[in-house]
């Protein structure tokens, strides 16, 4: 299509129909395939600030106590506080976003190569505390887990649809506070399932350890399924 | 706000393609923003207006088309998704598939042609 402007200069329309995020998604897919090949289940943890991601990872490492090899990449705006908290429990690399509100693939890829070993069973990526931006970024994970703490209110799923829609598991955290806050686990899970019907809901308390065994078992099942899928595909 | 990094990528895409096609000035850039794309049209516009002055796209205009969220039910067909509840409003089926509204897409751009450049 051409159009005459000011009698002389002409304009052409260049049609591209190209997804702006396609290049990054391609890179994420390559990482996912590499992790699948290595038998590593990669988990991207999303939540609002302070919902308990680092506490859950501490509790997970304590529960497994070395039986399941796990490593962690932890994203933060500026500090390495979470990495310091996790260091006694598991190999961890801090990803400092320099103010960005979410992790992107290139930073994750760099962190992955900085880990002491490329051999483990579980790789956790703790995203920056934010329920909006991280939802749009595929980091190559197999499993996206959204943490919703009982102090945030059970009406949050409908307010952050993208984060819930793109997750496969919902962890309700800080269940020790249930007697003190108006929060219904059933209502939160039902609201979330209206957005994502396949969401697996797991209530957990990192403080008392309640539900941690179930959460770890769910992760082990997911990894078994990943390995089984791998054999199917190659055989 | 992650719109900035996405719009930066959009600008790179347009500039790269515009250079390949002769490097003349770009006047209009058209994008589609889905209701579940994870980017906010207003913030996309803001980022574009902040990032383009001083770039190869200085002076160009961004046109945003907002794409509504639609899903398909295997039995009942396509419906507009209200309030991000993906259950089919006709039959209650919850396993519906999104058909539009998740995209942040560079649709097209207008570029001045060089003097003597053949017209299509
Ligand atoms: N009562 C209670 N408090 C908890 C629980 N889990 C975590 N917390 C507290 O919640 C606060 C935040 O926990 P973190 O684990 O740092 O949360 P986070 O999601 O990693 O936070 P950011 O990385 O800053 O987004 C801390 O004060 C924890 O002690 C829990 O199960 N019960
Ligand atoms: Mg943390
Ligand atoms: Zn239906």
PDB file of C-alpha atoms in Angstrom, chain A residues 30-226:
ATOM      1  CA  UNK A  30      16.225 -23.603  24.548  1.00  0.00           C
ATOM      2  CA  UNK A  31      17.069 -23.373  28.261  1.00  0.00           C
ATOM      3  CA  UNK A  32      14.027 -25.473  29.143  1.00  0.00           C
ATOM      4  CA  UNK A  33      15.158 -28.179  26.728  1.00  0.00           C
ATOM      5  CA  UNK A  34      18.659 -28.167  28.204  1.00  0.00           C
ATOM      6  CA  UNK A  35      17.265 -28.509  31.740  1.00  0.00           C
ATOM      7  CA  UNK A  36      14.921 -31.287  30.640  1.00  0.00           C
ATOM      8  CA  UNK A  37      17.837 -33.159  29.083  1.00  0.00           C
ATOM      9  CA  UNK A  38      19.747 -32.864  32.355  1.00  0.00           C
ATOM     10  CA  UNK A  39      16.770 -34.093  34.366  1.00  0.00           C
ATOM     11  CA  UNK A  40      16.441 -30.866  36.339  1.00  0.00           C
ATOM     12  CA  UNK A  41      12.966 -29.637  37.267  1.00  0.00           C
ATOM     13  CA  UNK A  42      13.077 -25.844  37.140  1.00  0.00           C
ATOM     14  CA  UNK A  43      10.637 -23.921  39.308  1.00  0.00           C
ATOM     15  CA  UNK A  44       9.901 -20.200  38.926  1.00  0.00           C
ATOM     16  CA  UNK A  45       8.552 -18.790  42.224  1.00  0.00           C
ATOM     17  CA  UNK A  46       6.268 -15.756  41.939  1.00  0.00           C
ATOM     18  CA  UNK A  47       4.650 -13.723  44.700  1.00  0.00           C
ATOM     19  CA  UNK A  48       4.153 -10.239  46.009  1.00  0.00           C
ATOM     20  CA  UNK A  49       6.983  -8.928  48.257  1.00  0.00           C
ATOM     21  CA  UNK A  50       7.317 -10.835  51.504  1.00  0.00           C
ATOM     22  CA  UNK A  51       4.822 -13.641  50.804  1.00  0.00           C
ATOM     23  CA  UNK A  52       7.435 -16.133  51.962  1.00  0.00           C
ATOM     24  CA  UNK A  53       9.396 -17.359  48.904  1.00  0.00           C
ATOM     25  CA  UNK A  54      12.790 -17.443  50.617  1.00  0.00           C
ATOM     26  CA  UNK A  55      11.281 -18.983  53.776  1.00  0.00           C
ATOM     27  CA  UNK A  56       9.667 -21.724  51.684  1.00  0.00           C
ATOM     28  CA  UNK A  57      12.997 -22.475  49.995  1.00  0.00           C
ATOM     29  CA  UNK A  58      14.733 -22.653  53.384  1.00  0.00           C
ATOM     30  CA  UNK A  59      12.046 -25.047  54.622  1.00  0.00           C
ATOM     31  CA  UNK A  60      12.310 -27.115  51.427  1.00  0.00           C
ATOM     32  CA  UNK A  61      16.092 -27.482  51.741  1.00  0.00           C
ATOM     33  CA  UNK A  62      15.741 -28.422  55.417  1.00  0.00           C
ATOM     34  CA  UNK A  63      13.101 -31.014  54.590  1.00  0.00           C
ATOM     35  CA  UNK A  64      15.184 -32.662  51.886  1.00  0.00           C
ATOM     36  CA  UNK A  65      18.422 -32.143  53.869  1.00  0.00           C
ATOM     37  CA  UNK A  66      20.591 -33.039  50.897  1.00  0.00           C
ATOM     38  CA  UNK A  67      18.524 -36.031  49.709  1.00  0.00           C
ATOM     39  CA  UNK A  68      17.345 -34.149  46.619  1.00  0.00           C
ATOM     40  CA  UNK A  69      20.001 -31.976  45.028  1.00  0.00           C
ATOM     41  CA  UNK A  70      18.641 -28.434  44.814  1.00  0.00           C
ATOM     42  CA  UNK A  71      20.145 -25.133  43.724  1.00  0.00           C
ATOM     43  CA  UNK A  72      18.723 -21.638  43.756  1.00  0.00           C
ATOM     44  CA  UNK A  73      18.871 -18.504  41.628  1.00  0.00           C
ATOM     45  CA  UNK A  74      17.452 -15.614  43.569  1.00  0.00           C
ATOM     46  CA  UNK A  75      16.386 -12.331  42.021  1.00  0.00           C
ATOM     47  CA  UNK A  76      16.441  -9.105  43.938  1.00  0.00           C
ATOM     48  CA  UNK A  77      16.374  -5.426  43.054  1.00  0.00           C
ATOM     49  CA  UNK A  78      19.495  -4.476  44.934  1.00  0.00           C
ATOM     50  CA  UNK A  79      20.658  -6.602  47.877  1.00  0.00           C
ATOM     51  CA  UNK A  80      21.977 -10.144  48.297  1.00  0.00           C
ATOM     52  CA  UNK A  81      20.097 -10.733  51.571  1.00  0.00           C
ATOM     53  CA  UNK A  82      18.065 -13.675  50.279  1.00  0.00           C
ATOM     54  CA  UNK A  83      21.162 -15.344  48.839  1.00  0.00           C
ATOM     55  CA  UNK A  84      22.861 -15.000  52.225  1.00  0.00           C
ATOM     56  CA  UNK A  85      19.865 -16.570  53.965  1.00  0.00           C
ATOM     57  CA  UNK A  86      19.854 -19.521  51.563  1.00  0.00           C
ATOM     58  CA  UNK A  87      23.614 -20.092  51.350  1.00  0.00           C
ATOM     59  CA  UNK A  88      23.758 -22.357  54.446  1.00  0.00           C
ATOM     60  CA  UNK A  89      21.171 -24.652  52.857  1.00  0.00           C
ATOM     61  CA  UNK A  90      21.865 -24.858  49.129  1.00  0.00           C
ATOM     62  CA  UNK A  91      24.161 -23.546  46.380  1.00  0.00           C
ATOM     63  CA  UNK A  92      22.756 -20.145  45.468  1.00  0.00           C
ATOM     64  CA  UNK A  93      23.541 -17.370  42.996  1.00  0.00           C
ATOM     65  CA  UNK A  94      22.172 -13.874  43.457  1.00  0.00           C
ATOM     66  CA  UNK A  95      20.687 -12.190  40.403  1.00  0.00           C
ATOM     67  CA  UNK A  96      20.656  -8.439  40.942  1.00  0.00           C
ATOM     68  CA  UNK A  97      18.256  -6.776  38.526  1.00  0.00           C
ATOM     69  CA  UNK A  98      19.542  -3.270  39.202  1.00  0.00           C
ATOM     70  CA  UNK A  99      16.075  -1.905  39.826  1.00  0.00           C
ATOM     71  CA  UNK A 100      14.127  -3.955  37.278  1.00  0.00           C
ATOM     72  CA  UNK A 101      10.915  -5.347  38.715  1.00  0.00           C
ATOM     73  CA  UNK A 102      11.238  -8.853  37.233  1.00  0.00           C
ATOM     74  CA  UNK A 103      13.770 -11.404  35.978  1.00  0.00           C
ATOM     75  CA  UNK A 104      14.467 -11.908  32.278  1.00  0.00           C
ATOM     76  CA  UNK A 105      16.045 -14.856  30.524  1.00  0.00           C
ATOM     77  CA  UNK A 106      19.552 -13.443  29.907  1.00  0.00           C
ATOM     78  CA  UNK A 107      20.103 -12.785  33.620  1.00  0.00           C
ATOM     79  CA  UNK A 108      18.854 -16.250  34.544  1.00  0.00           C
ATOM     80  CA  UNK A 109      21.098 -17.833  31.939  1.00  0.00           C
ATOM     81  CA  UNK A 110      24.141 -16.021  33.304  1.00  0.00           C
ATOM     82  CA  UNK A 111      23.252 -17.094  36.859  1.00  0.00           C
ATOM     83  CA  UNK A 112      22.813 -20.692  35.746  1.00  0.00           C
ATOM     84  CA  UNK A 113      26.380 -20.738  34.431  1.00  0.00           C
ATOM     85  CA  UNK A 114      27.668 -19.223  37.670  1.00  0.00           C
ATOM     86  CA  UNK A 115      26.264 -22.061  39.782  1.00  0.00           C
ATOM     87  CA  UNK A 116      28.939 -24.384  41.188  1.00  0.00           C
ATOM     88  CA  UNK A 117      27.472 -27.366  39.345  1.00  0.00           C
ATOM     89  CA  UNK A 118      25.208 -28.068  36.399  1.00  0.00           C
ATOM     90  CA  UNK A 119      24.149 -31.285  38.076  1.00  0.00           C
ATOM     91  CA  UNK A 120      21.124 -31.206  40.391  1.00  0.00           C
ATOM     92  CA  UNK A 121      17.505 -32.376  40.532  1.00  0.00           C
ATOM     93  CA  UNK A 122      15.734 -29.119  41.294  1.00  0.00           C
ATOM     94  CA  UNK A 123      16.582 -25.573  40.300  1.00  0.00           C
ATOM     95  CA  UNK A 124      14.508 -22.867  41.978  1.00  0.00           C
ATOM     96  CA  UNK A 125      14.324 -19.373  40.580  1.00  0.00           C
ATOM     97  CA  UNK A 126      13.025 -16.937  43.187  1.00  0.00           C
ATOM     98  CA  UNK A 127      11.613 -14.057  41.167  1.00  0.00           C
ATOM     99  CA  UNK A 128      11.490 -10.441  42.300  1.00  0.00           C
ATOM    100  CA  UNK A 129       8.532  -9.865  44.660  1.00  0.00           C
ATOM    101  CA  UNK A 130       5.874  -8.594  42.220  1.00  0.00           C
ATOM    102  CA  UNK A 131       2.668 -10.168  40.918  1.00  0.00           C
ATOM    103  CA  UNK A 132       2.499  -8.187  37.691  1.00  0.00           C
ATOM    104  CA  UNK A 133       5.651  -8.006  35.574  1.00  0.00           C
ATOM    105  CA  UNK A 134       7.228 -11.443  36.244  1.00  0.00           C
ATOM    106  CA  UNK A 135       4.041 -13.054  34.914  1.00  0.00           C
ATOM    107  CA  UNK A 136       4.901 -11.984  31.347  1.00  0.00           C
ATOM    108  CA  UNK A 137       8.399 -13.489  31.327  1.00  0.00           C
ATOM    109  CA  UNK A 138       9.064 -17.124  30.547  1.00  0.00           C
ATOM    110  CA  UNK A 139      12.399 -17.993  32.172  1.00  0.00           C
ATOM    111  CA  UNK A 140      12.520 -21.495  30.737  1.00  0.00           C
ATOM    112  CA  UNK A 141      10.936 -23.017  33.845  1.00  0.00           C
ATOM    113  CA  UNK A 142       8.924 -26.255  33.814  1.00  0.00           C
ATOM    114  CA  UNK A 143       6.752 -25.212  36.696  1.00  0.00           C
ATOM    115  CA  UNK A 144       5.508 -21.790  37.699  1.00  0.00           C
ATOM    116  CA  UNK A 145       4.484 -21.612  41.329  1.00  0.00           C
ATOM    117  CA  UNK A 146       2.576 -18.686  42.736  1.00  0.00           C
ATOM    118  CA  UNK A 147       2.741 -18.038  46.473  1.00  0.00           C
ATOM    119  CA  UNK A 148      -0.185 -16.252  48.058  1.00  0.00           C
ATOM    120  CA  UNK A 149       0.135 -15.603  51.775  1.00  0.00           C
ATOM    121  CA  UNK A 150      -2.882 -15.633  54.065  1.00  0.00           C
ATOM    122  CA  UNK A 151      -2.318 -11.970  55.018  1.00  0.00           C
ATOM    123  CA  UNK A 152      -2.853 -10.783  51.435  1.00  0.00           C
ATOM    124  CA  UNK A 153      -6.564 -11.612  51.197  1.00  0.00           C
ATOM    125  CA  UNK A 154      -8.319 -14.414  49.333  1.00  0.00           C
ATOM    126  CA  UNK A 155      -9.617 -12.077  46.579  1.00  0.00           C
ATOM    127  CA  UNK A 156      -6.217 -11.659  44.918  1.00  0.00           C
ATOM    128  CA  UNK A 157      -6.467 -14.221  42.075  1.00  0.00           C
ATOM    129  CA  UNK A 158      -9.017 -12.182  40.116  1.00  0.00           C
ATOM    130  CA  UNK A 159      -6.916  -9.047  40.596  1.00  0.00           C
ATOM    131  CA  UNK A 160      -3.708 -10.505  39.151  1.00  0.00           C
ATOM    132  CA  UNK A 161      -5.098 -12.716  36.369  1.00  0.00           C
ATOM    133  CA  UNK A 162      -1.934 -13.039  34.308  1.00  0.00           C
ATOM    134  CA  UNK A 163       0.138 -14.388  37.211  1.00  0.00           C
ATOM    135  CA  UNK A 164      -2.528 -16.946  38.123  1.00  0.00           C
ATOM    136  CA  UNK A 165      -3.343 -17.879  34.529  1.00  0.00           C
ATOM    137  CA  UNK A 166       0.304 -18.710  33.757  1.00  0.00           C
ATOM    138  CA  UNK A 167       1.000 -20.723  36.934  1.00  0.00           C
ATOM    139  CA  UNK A 168       0.530 -24.448  37.466  1.00  0.00           C
ATOM    140  CA  UNK A 169       0.711 -24.512  41.250  1.00  0.00           C
ATOM    141  CA  UNK A 170      -0.629 -22.229  43.965  1.00  0.00           C
ATOM    142  CA  UNK A 171       1.021 -22.321  47.378  1.00  0.00           C
ATOM    143  CA  UNK A 172      -1.024 -20.727  50.142  1.00  0.00           C
ATOM    144  CA  UNK A 173       1.695 -19.627  52.562  1.00  0.00           C
ATOM    145  CA  UNK A 174       1.715 -18.611  56.243  1.00  0.00           C
ATOM    146  CA  UNK A 175      -1.171 -20.903  57.137  1.00  0.00           C
ATOM    147  CA  UNK A 176      -0.234 -20.522  60.838  1.00  0.00           C
ATOM    148  CA  UNK A 177      -1.861 -17.074  60.609  1.00  0.00           C
ATOM    149  CA  UNK A 178      -5.244 -18.410  59.415  1.00  0.00           C
ATOM    150  CA  UNK A 179      -6.874 -18.071  62.872  1.00  0.00           C
ATOM    151  CA  UNK A 180      -5.982 -14.370  62.883  1.00  0.00           C
ATOM    152  CA  UNK A 181      -6.882 -13.231  59.371  1.00  0.00           C
ATOM    153  CA  UNK A 182     -10.065 -13.290  57.276  1.00  0.00           C
ATOM    154  CA  UNK A 183      -8.774 -15.697  54.640  1.00  0.00           C
ATOM    155  CA  UNK A 184     -10.475 -18.765  53.206  1.00  0.00           C
ATOM    156  CA  UNK A 185      -8.136 -21.253  51.540  1.00  0.00           C
ATOM    157  CA  UNK A 186     -11.099 -22.742  49.657  1.00  0.00           C
ATOM    158  CA  UNK A 187     -12.284 -19.345  48.407  1.00  0.00           C
ATOM    159  CA  UNK A 188      -8.788 -18.389  47.215  1.00  0.00           C
ATOM    160  CA  UNK A 189      -8.348 -21.720  45.403  1.00  0.00           C
ATOM    161  CA  UNK A 190     -11.805 -21.511  43.808  1.00  0.00           C
ATOM    162  CA  UNK A 191     -11.175 -17.940  42.630  1.00  0.00           C
ATOM    163  CA  UNK A 192      -7.808 -19.013  41.220  1.00  0.00           C
ATOM    164  CA  UNK A 193      -9.303 -22.027  39.437  1.00  0.00           C
ATOM    165  CA  UNK A 194     -11.833 -19.830  37.642  1.00  0.00           C
ATOM    166  CA  UNK A 195      -8.757 -18.320  35.970  1.00  0.00           C
ATOM    167  CA  UNK A 196      -6.654 -21.487  35.736  1.00  0.00           C
ATOM    168  CA  UNK A 197      -8.689 -24.699  36.131  1.00  0.00           C
ATOM    169  CA  UNK A 198      -5.624 -26.974  36.322  1.00  0.00           C
ATOM    170  CA  UNK A 199      -4.014 -25.134  39.230  1.00  0.00           C
ATOM    171  CA  UNK A 200      -2.772 -27.456  41.996  1.00  0.00           C
ATOM    172  CA  UNK A 201      -3.315 -25.838  45.415  1.00  0.00           C
ATOM    173  CA  UNK A 202      -0.892 -26.577  48.272  1.00  0.00           C
ATOM    174  CA  UNK A 203      -1.272 -24.921  51.705  1.00  0.00           C
ATOM    175  CA  UNK A 204       2.088 -24.569  53.463  1.00  0.00           C
ATOM    176  CA  UNK A 205       3.523 -23.037  56.610  1.00  0.00           C
ATOM    177  CA  UNK A 206       7.267 -22.477  56.377  1.00  0.00           C
ATOM    178  CA  UNK A 207       7.347 -21.410  60.028  1.00  0.00           C
ATOM    179  CA  UNK A 208       5.933 -24.610  61.567  1.00  0.00           C
ATOM    180  CA  UNK A 209       6.736 -26.913  58.666  1.00  0.00           C
ATOM    181  CA  UNK A 210       3.095 -27.899  58.160  1.00  0.00           C
ATOM    182  CA  UNK A 211       2.494 -28.880  54.538  1.00  0.00           C
ATOM    183  CA  UNK A 212       6.174 -28.775  53.604  1.00  0.00           C
ATOM    184  CA  UNK A 213       6.341 -32.562  53.131  1.00  0.00           C
ATOM    185  CA  UNK A 214       3.297 -32.406  50.807  1.00  0.00           C
ATOM    186  CA  UNK A 215       4.832 -29.534  48.852  1.00  0.00           C
ATOM    187  CA  UNK A 216       8.101 -31.445  48.447  1.00  0.00           C
ATOM    188  CA  UNK A 217       6.217 -34.589  47.407  1.00  0.00           C
ATOM    189  CA  UNK A 218       4.310 -32.558  44.789  1.00  0.00           C
ATOM    190  CA  UNK A 219       7.624 -31.307  43.387  1.00  0.00           C
ATOM    191  CA  UNK A 220       9.051 -34.843  43.293  1.00  0.00           C
ATOM    192  CA  UNK A 221       5.939 -36.022  41.411  1.00  0.00           C
ATOM    193  CA  UNK A 222       6.348 -33.211  38.893  1.00  0.00           C
ATOM    194  CA  UNK A 223       9.984 -34.169  38.360  1.00  0.00           C
ATOM    195  CA  UNK A 224       9.067 -37.842  37.923  1.00  0.00           C
ATOM    196  CA  UNK A 225       6.527 -36.792  35.291  1.00  0.00           C
ATOM    197  CA  UNK A 226       9.178 -34.697  33.528  1.00  0.00           C
TER     198      UNK A 226
END
